[in-house]
Amino acid sequence: MMYSAALGGQNLSDGPVQNYRAFKSTTWQGFPRAVPDLAINGTTVYVSWNGATEVQMWEVAVGDKSAPHTLSSAANASRSLFETSLTMDSESPYVQVRAYGGNGAILGASAVVESSSGSSAFNGKVHRLSNPEVIGASAPTCGNYQVQQVVSTSLGVRTVMNYRLLCTVTLLMVFILIV
């Protein structure tokens, strides 16, 4: 719901409502602040990103014990409703999921997870880079997001960090009440 207004009581259940309007937007775009969630069951990876409306495709990237910081694509699938399942050819010790938009840009990525424990690998260092080298970025626009490709020289990992431009939208509502 993008807009809601009620004239009368502050709570819709505390008395007679004189007027109520609600409008649904078909152009609303959701870009959550949290990273995508994933669950692993053998070779199946379940992924969801609550509130993300622009995801078109998911990719599973995996790494092995000999080169845990090097991730390669293992599976991809079109987004299906709230939760999408992807099947890998074989189990892998390290798994990450990446969300792609319609233009092929990466919208977000999960933490790299150890499949055996389900916990974040590398003590979360992959997503907490200090002073990363910025490779490129899209132009920020109000109400949209900015995706930056980042390289960590210390980890040798290319990852994605999302920055959202917080925009304040001010709505002026004037009600003239004639008594």
PDB file of C-alpha atoms in Angstrom:
ATOM      1  CA  MET A   1       0.000   0.000   0.000  1.00  0.00           C
ATOM      2  CA  MET A   2       1.468   3.322  -1.011  1.00  0.00           C
ATOM      3  CA  TYR A   3      -1.016   5.756   0.475  1.00  0.00           C
ATOM      4  CA  SER A   4      -3.659   5.508   3.148  1.00  0.00           C
ATOM      5  CA  ALA A   5      -5.750   8.184   4.827  1.00  0.00           C
ATOM      6  CA  ALA A   6      -8.618   8.144   7.303  1.00  0.00           C
ATOM      7  CA  LEU A   7     -10.644  11.144   8.404  1.00  0.00           C
ATOM      8  CA  GLY A   8     -12.167  10.771  11.828  1.00  0.00           C
ATOM      9  CA  GLY A   9     -10.659   8.755  14.659  1.00  0.00           C
ATOM     10  CA  GLN A  10      -6.957   7.980  14.644  1.00  0.00           C
ATOM     11  CA  ASN A  11      -7.669   4.276  14.948  1.00  0.00           C
ATOM     12  CA  LEU A  12     -10.080   2.671  12.495  1.00  0.00           C
ATOM     13  CA  SER A  13     -11.604   0.586  15.287  1.00  0.00           C
ATOM     14  CA  ASP A  14     -12.255   3.391  17.813  1.00  0.00           C
ATOM     15  CA  GLY A  15     -15.370   4.881  16.311  1.00  0.00           C
ATOM     16  CA  PRO A  16     -17.172   5.847  13.168  1.00  0.00           C
ATOM     17  CA  VAL A  17     -14.818   6.549  10.303  1.00  0.00           C
ATOM     18  CA  GLN A  18     -16.020   9.458   8.195  1.00  0.00           C
ATOM     19  CA  ASN A  19     -13.879   8.648   5.195  1.00  0.00           C
ATOM     20  CA  TYR A  20     -11.227   6.089   4.311  1.00  0.00           C
ATOM     21  CA  ARG A  21      -9.165   5.712   1.154  1.00  0.00           C
ATOM     22  CA  ALA A  22      -6.387   3.296   0.226  1.00  0.00           C
ATOM     23  CA  PHE A  23      -4.541   3.133  -3.070  1.00  0.00           C
ATOM     24  CA  LYS A  24      -2.387   0.317  -4.397  1.00  0.00           C
ATOM     25  CA  SER A  25       0.529   1.132  -6.649  1.00  0.00           C
ATOM     26  CA  THR A  26       1.449  -1.137  -9.541  1.00  0.00           C
ATOM     27  CA  THR A  27       4.794   0.620 -10.031  1.00  0.00           C
ATOM     28  CA  TRP A  28       6.179   0.229  -6.494  1.00  0.00           C
ATOM     29  CA  GLN A  29       9.673  -1.265  -6.349  1.00  0.00           C
ATOM     30  CA  GLY A  30      11.086  -2.961  -3.261  1.00  0.00           C
ATOM     31  CA  PHE A  31      14.812  -2.998  -2.473  1.00  0.00           C
ATOM     32  CA  PRO A  32      15.316  -4.536   0.987  1.00  0.00           C
ATOM     33  CA  ARG A  33      18.229  -3.531   3.180  1.00  0.00           C
ATOM     34  CA  ALA A  34      18.831  -7.130   4.256  1.00  0.00           C
ATOM     35  CA  VAL A  35      20.715  -9.586   2.068  1.00  0.00           C
ATOM     36  CA  PRO A  36      18.951 -12.558   0.427  1.00  0.00           C
ATOM     37  CA  ASP A  37      18.278 -15.602   2.622  1.00  0.00           C
ATOM     38  CA  LEU A  38      19.237 -19.124   1.681  1.00  0.00           C
ATOM     39  CA  ALA A  39      18.784 -22.636   3.015  1.00  0.00           C
ATOM     40  CA  ILE A  40      20.726 -25.677   1.830  1.00  0.00           C
ATOM     41  CA  ASN A  41      19.486 -29.269   1.783  1.00  0.00           C
ATOM     42  CA  GLY A  42      22.008 -31.522   0.041  1.00  0.00           C
ATOM     43  CA  THR A  43      22.240 -30.297  -3.549  1.00  0.00           C
ATOM     44  CA  THR A  44      19.123 -28.116  -3.327  1.00  0.00           C
ATOM     45  CA  VAL A  45      19.411 -24.443  -2.416  1.00  0.00           C
ATOM     46  CA  TYR A  46      16.292 -22.507  -1.412  1.00  0.00           C
ATOM     47  CA  VAL A  47      16.500 -18.738  -1.755  1.00  0.00           C
ATOM     48  CA  SER A  48      14.219 -15.798  -0.972  1.00  0.00           C
ATOM     49  CA  TRP A  49      14.602 -12.066  -0.504  1.00  0.00           C
ATOM     50  CA  ASN A  50      11.627 -10.671   1.356  1.00  0.00           C
ATOM     51  CA  GLY A  51      10.486  -7.393  -0.225  1.00  0.00           C
ATOM     52  CA  ALA A  52      12.633  -7.549  -3.378  1.00  0.00           C
ATOM     53  CA  THR A  53      10.359  -6.946  -6.354  1.00  0.00           C
ATOM     54  CA  GLU A  54      12.903  -6.599  -9.159  1.00  0.00           C
ATOM     55  CA  VAL A  55      14.647  -9.996  -8.976  1.00  0.00           C
ATOM     56  CA  GLN A  56      14.317 -11.874 -12.270  1.00  0.00           C
ATOM     57  CA  MET A  57      16.889 -14.640 -11.797  1.00  0.00           C
ATOM     58  CA  TRP A  58      18.890 -16.350  -9.047  1.00  0.00           C
ATOM     59  CA  GLU A  59      22.386 -17.800  -9.338  1.00  0.00           C
ATOM     60  CA  VAL A  60      24.130 -20.201  -6.964  1.00  0.00           C
ATOM     61  CA  ALA A  61      27.897 -19.697  -6.705  1.00  0.00           C
ATOM     62  CA  VAL A  62      30.014 -22.342  -4.987  1.00  0.00           C
ATOM     63  CA  GLY A  63      33.562 -22.736  -3.700  1.00  0.00           C
ATOM     64  CA  ASP A  64      35.586 -25.725  -2.573  1.00  0.00           C
ATOM     65  CA  LYS A  65      37.995 -26.283   0.313  1.00  0.00           C
ATOM     66  CA  SER A  66      41.116 -25.859  -1.861  1.00  0.00           C
ATOM     67  CA  ALA A  67      40.083 -22.333  -2.995  1.00  0.00           C
ATOM     68  CA  PRO A  68      37.278 -21.153  -0.684  1.00  0.00           C
ATOM     69  CA  HIS A  69      37.499 -17.509  -1.780  1.00  0.00           C
ATOM     70  CA  THR A  70      37.028 -18.348  -5.453  1.00  0.00           C
ATOM     71  CA  LEU A  71      33.360 -18.865  -6.265  1.00  0.00           C
ATOM     72  CA  SER A  72      32.033 -20.228  -9.552  1.00  0.00           C
ATOM     73  CA  SER A  73      28.507 -20.511 -10.915  1.00  0.00           C
ATOM     74  CA  ALA A  74      26.830 -23.843 -10.147  1.00  0.00           C
ATOM     75  CA  ALA A  75      23.165 -23.246 -11.030  1.00  0.00           C
ATOM     76  CA  ASN A  76      20.689 -20.562 -12.006  1.00  0.00           C
ATOM     77  CA  ALA A  77      16.934 -20.302 -12.290  1.00  0.00           C
ATOM     78  CA  SER A  78      14.231 -17.741 -12.923  1.00  0.00           C
ATOM     79  CA  ARG A  79      12.615 -16.334  -9.793  1.00  0.00           C
ATOM     80  CA  SER A  80       9.429 -18.154  -8.835  1.00  0.00           C
ATOM     81  CA  LEU A  81       7.059 -16.486  -6.402  1.00  0.00           C
ATOM     82  CA  PHE A  82       8.426 -15.964  -2.868  1.00  0.00           C
ATOM     83  CA  GLU A  83      10.943 -18.813  -2.662  1.00  0.00           C
ATOM     84  CA  THR A  84      12.951 -20.298  -5.506  1.00  0.00           C
ATOM     85  CA  SER A  85      14.738 -23.651  -5.370  1.00  0.00           C
ATOM     86  CA  LEU A  86      17.885 -24.329  -7.374  1.00  0.00           C
ATOM     87  CA  THR A  87      19.582 -27.704  -7.789  1.00  0.00           C
ATOM     88  CA  MET A  88      23.365 -28.013  -7.962  1.00  0.00           C
ATOM     89  CA  ASP A  89      25.112 -30.946  -9.657  1.00  0.00           C
ATOM     90  CA  SER A  90      26.922 -31.831  -6.429  1.00  0.00           C
ATOM     91  CA  GLU A  91      27.270 -30.613  -2.855  1.00  0.00           C
ATOM     92  CA  SER A  92      29.788 -27.865  -2.184  1.00  0.00           C
ATOM     93  CA  PRO A  93      31.395 -26.678   1.076  1.00  0.00           C
ATOM     94  CA  TYR A  94      30.744 -22.972   0.363  1.00  0.00           C
ATOM     95  CA  VAL A  95      27.594 -21.506  -1.189  1.00  0.00           C
ATOM     96  CA  GLN A  96      26.416 -17.998  -2.063  1.00  0.00           C
ATOM     97  CA  VAL A  97      23.280 -16.864  -3.919  1.00  0.00           C
ATOM     98  CA  ARG A  98      23.092 -13.809  -6.155  1.00  0.00           C
ATOM     99  CA  ALA A  99      19.988 -11.933  -7.325  1.00  0.00           C
ATOM    100  CA  TYR A 100      19.885 -10.542 -10.869  1.00  0.00           C
ATOM    101  CA  GLY A 101      17.565  -7.888 -12.277  1.00  0.00           C
ATOM    102  CA  GLY A 102      16.001  -7.777 -15.730  1.00  0.00           C
ATOM    103  CA  ASN A 103      19.011  -5.985 -17.206  1.00  0.00           C
ATOM    104  CA  GLY A 104      21.452  -8.621 -15.930  1.00  0.00           C
ATOM    105  CA  ALA A 105      22.835  -6.463 -13.105  1.00  0.00           C
ATOM    106  CA  ILE A 106      23.458  -8.068  -9.728  1.00  0.00           C
ATOM    107  CA  LEU A 107      20.937  -6.599  -7.278  1.00  0.00           C
ATOM    108  CA  GLY A 108      22.234  -8.342  -4.165  1.00  0.00           C
ATOM    109  CA  ALA A 109      24.099 -11.335  -2.831  1.00  0.00           C
ATOM    110  CA  SER A 110      23.916 -13.447   0.296  1.00  0.00           C
ATOM    111  CA  ALA A 111      26.830 -14.069   2.592  1.00  0.00           C
ATOM    112  CA  VAL A 112      29.050 -16.997   1.658  1.00  0.00           C
ATOM    113  CA  VAL A 113      27.675 -19.853   3.760  1.00  0.00           C
ATOM    114  CA  GLU A 114      29.333 -23.075   4.900  1.00  0.00           C
ATOM    115  CA  SER A 115      26.987 -25.844   3.770  1.00  0.00           C
ATOM    116  CA  SER A 116      27.873 -28.156   6.647  1.00  0.00           C
ATOM    117  CA  SER A 117      26.953 -25.692   9.400  1.00  0.00           C
ATOM    118  CA  GLY A 118      24.800 -23.079   7.645  1.00  0.00           C
ATOM    119  CA  SER A 119      26.902 -20.344   9.229  1.00  0.00           C
ATOM    120  CA  SER A 120      28.551 -17.418   7.467  1.00  0.00           C
ATOM    121  CA  ALA A 121      31.984 -18.377   6.166  1.00  0.00           C
ATOM    122  CA  PHE A 122      35.148 -16.336   6.679  1.00  0.00           C
ATOM    123  CA  ASN A 123      33.732 -14.675   9.831  1.00  0.00           C
ATOM    124  CA  GLY A 124      31.619 -12.404   7.638  1.00  0.00           C
ATOM    125  CA  LYS A 125      34.702 -10.760   6.117  1.00  0.00           C
ATOM    126  CA  VAL A 126      33.363 -11.098   2.586  1.00  0.00           C
ATOM    127  CA  HIS A 127      30.587  -8.622   3.305  1.00  0.00           C
ATOM    128  CA  ARG A 128      32.456  -6.347   5.723  1.00  0.00           C
ATOM    129  CA  LEU A 129      35.240  -5.009   3.560  1.00  0.00           C
ATOM    130  CA  SER A 130      37.141  -1.972   4.780  1.00  0.00           C
ATOM    131  CA  ASN A 131      38.054   0.573   2.102  1.00  0.00           C
ATOM    132  CA  PRO A 132      37.259  -1.687  -0.868  1.00  0.00           C
ATOM    133  CA  GLU A 133      38.433  -0.745  -4.338  1.00  0.00           C
ATOM    134  CA  VAL A 134      35.382   0.382  -6.331  1.00  0.00           C
ATOM    135  CA  ILE A 135      35.330  -1.087  -9.838  1.00  0.00           C
ATOM    136  CA  GLY A 136      32.167   0.568 -11.149  1.00  0.00           C
ATOM    137  CA  ALA A 137      28.772   1.836 -10.124  1.00  0.00           C
ATOM    138  CA  SER A 138      25.459   2.800 -11.612  1.00  0.00           C
ATOM    139  CA  ALA A 139      24.205   6.345 -11.339  1.00  0.00           C
ATOM    140  CA  PRO A 140      22.081   6.914  -8.236  1.00  0.00           C
ATOM    141  CA  THR A 141      18.476   7.885  -8.737  1.00  0.00           C
ATOM    142  CA  CYS A 142      15.823   8.757  -6.206  1.00  0.00           C
ATOM    143  CA  GLY A 143      13.835   5.768  -5.058  1.00  0.00           C
ATOM    144  CA  ASN A 144      16.184   3.368  -6.820  1.00  0.00           C
ATOM    145  CA  TYR A 145      19.351   1.574  -5.851  1.00  0.00           C
ATOM    146  CA  GLN A 146      22.998   1.688  -6.719  1.00  0.00           C
ATOM    147  CA  VAL A 147      25.023  -1.480  -7.187  1.00  0.00           C
ATOM    148  CA  GLN A 148      28.798  -1.432  -6.970  1.00  0.00           C
ATOM    149  CA  GLN A 149      31.204  -4.181  -7.943  1.00  0.00           C
ATOM    150  CA  VAL A 150      33.883  -4.400  -5.259  1.00  0.00           C
ATOM    151  CA  VAL A 151      37.204  -6.226  -5.133  1.00  0.00           C
ATOM    152  CA  SER A 152      38.889  -7.174  -1.883  1.00  0.00           C
ATOM    153  CA  THR A 153      42.619  -7.412  -2.409  1.00  0.00           C
ATOM    154  CA  SER A 154      43.043  -9.032   0.997  1.00  0.00           C
ATOM    155  CA  LEU A 155      40.586 -11.835   0.234  1.00  0.00           C
ATOM    156  CA  GLY A 156      40.928 -11.940  -3.540  1.00  0.00           C
ATOM    157  CA  VAL A 157      37.149 -12.020  -3.842  1.00  0.00           C
ATOM    158  CA  ARG A 158      34.891 -10.006  -6.096  1.00  0.00           C
ATOM    159  CA  THR A 159      31.580  -9.359  -4.408  1.00  0.00           C
ATOM    160  CA  VAL A 160      28.667  -6.949  -4.507  1.00  0.00           C
ATOM    161  CA  MET A 161      27.635  -4.325  -2.037  1.00  0.00           C
ATOM    162  CA  ASN A 162      24.290  -2.563  -2.313  1.00  0.00           C
ATOM    163  CA  TYR A 163      23.843   1.078  -1.511  1.00  0.00           C
ATOM    164  CA  ARG A 164      20.389   2.514  -1.454  1.00  0.00           C
ATOM    165  CA  LEU A 165      19.799   6.167  -1.897  1.00  0.00           C
ATOM    166  CA  LEU A 166      17.327   7.108   0.765  1.00  0.00           C
ATOM    167  CA  CYS A 167      14.929   9.669  -0.580  1.00  0.00           C
ATOM    168  CA  THR A 168      12.479  11.603   1.452  1.00  0.00           C
ATOM    169  CA  VAL A 169       9.175  12.073  -0.220  1.00  0.00           C
ATOM    170  CA  THR A 170       7.059  14.800   1.237  1.00  0.00           C
ATOM    171  CA  LEU A 171       3.352  14.641   0.653  1.00  0.00           C
ATOM    172  CA  LEU A 172       1.299  17.708   1.289  1.00  0.00           C
ATOM    173  CA  MET A 173      -2.251  16.873   2.234  1.00  0.00           C
ATOM    174  CA  VAL A 174      -4.704  19.681   2.702  1.00  0.00           C
ATOM    175  CA  PHE A 175      -8.039  18.934   4.208  1.00  0.00           C
ATOM    176  CA  ILE A 176     -10.609  21.666   4.345  1.00  0.00           C
ATOM    177  CA  LEU A 177     -13.229  20.878   6.875  1.00  0.00           C
ATOM    178  CA  ILE A 178     -16.326  22.976   6.846  1.00  0.00           C
ATOM    179  CA  VAL A 179     -18.066  22.938  10.151  1.00  0.00           C
TER     180      VAL A 179
END
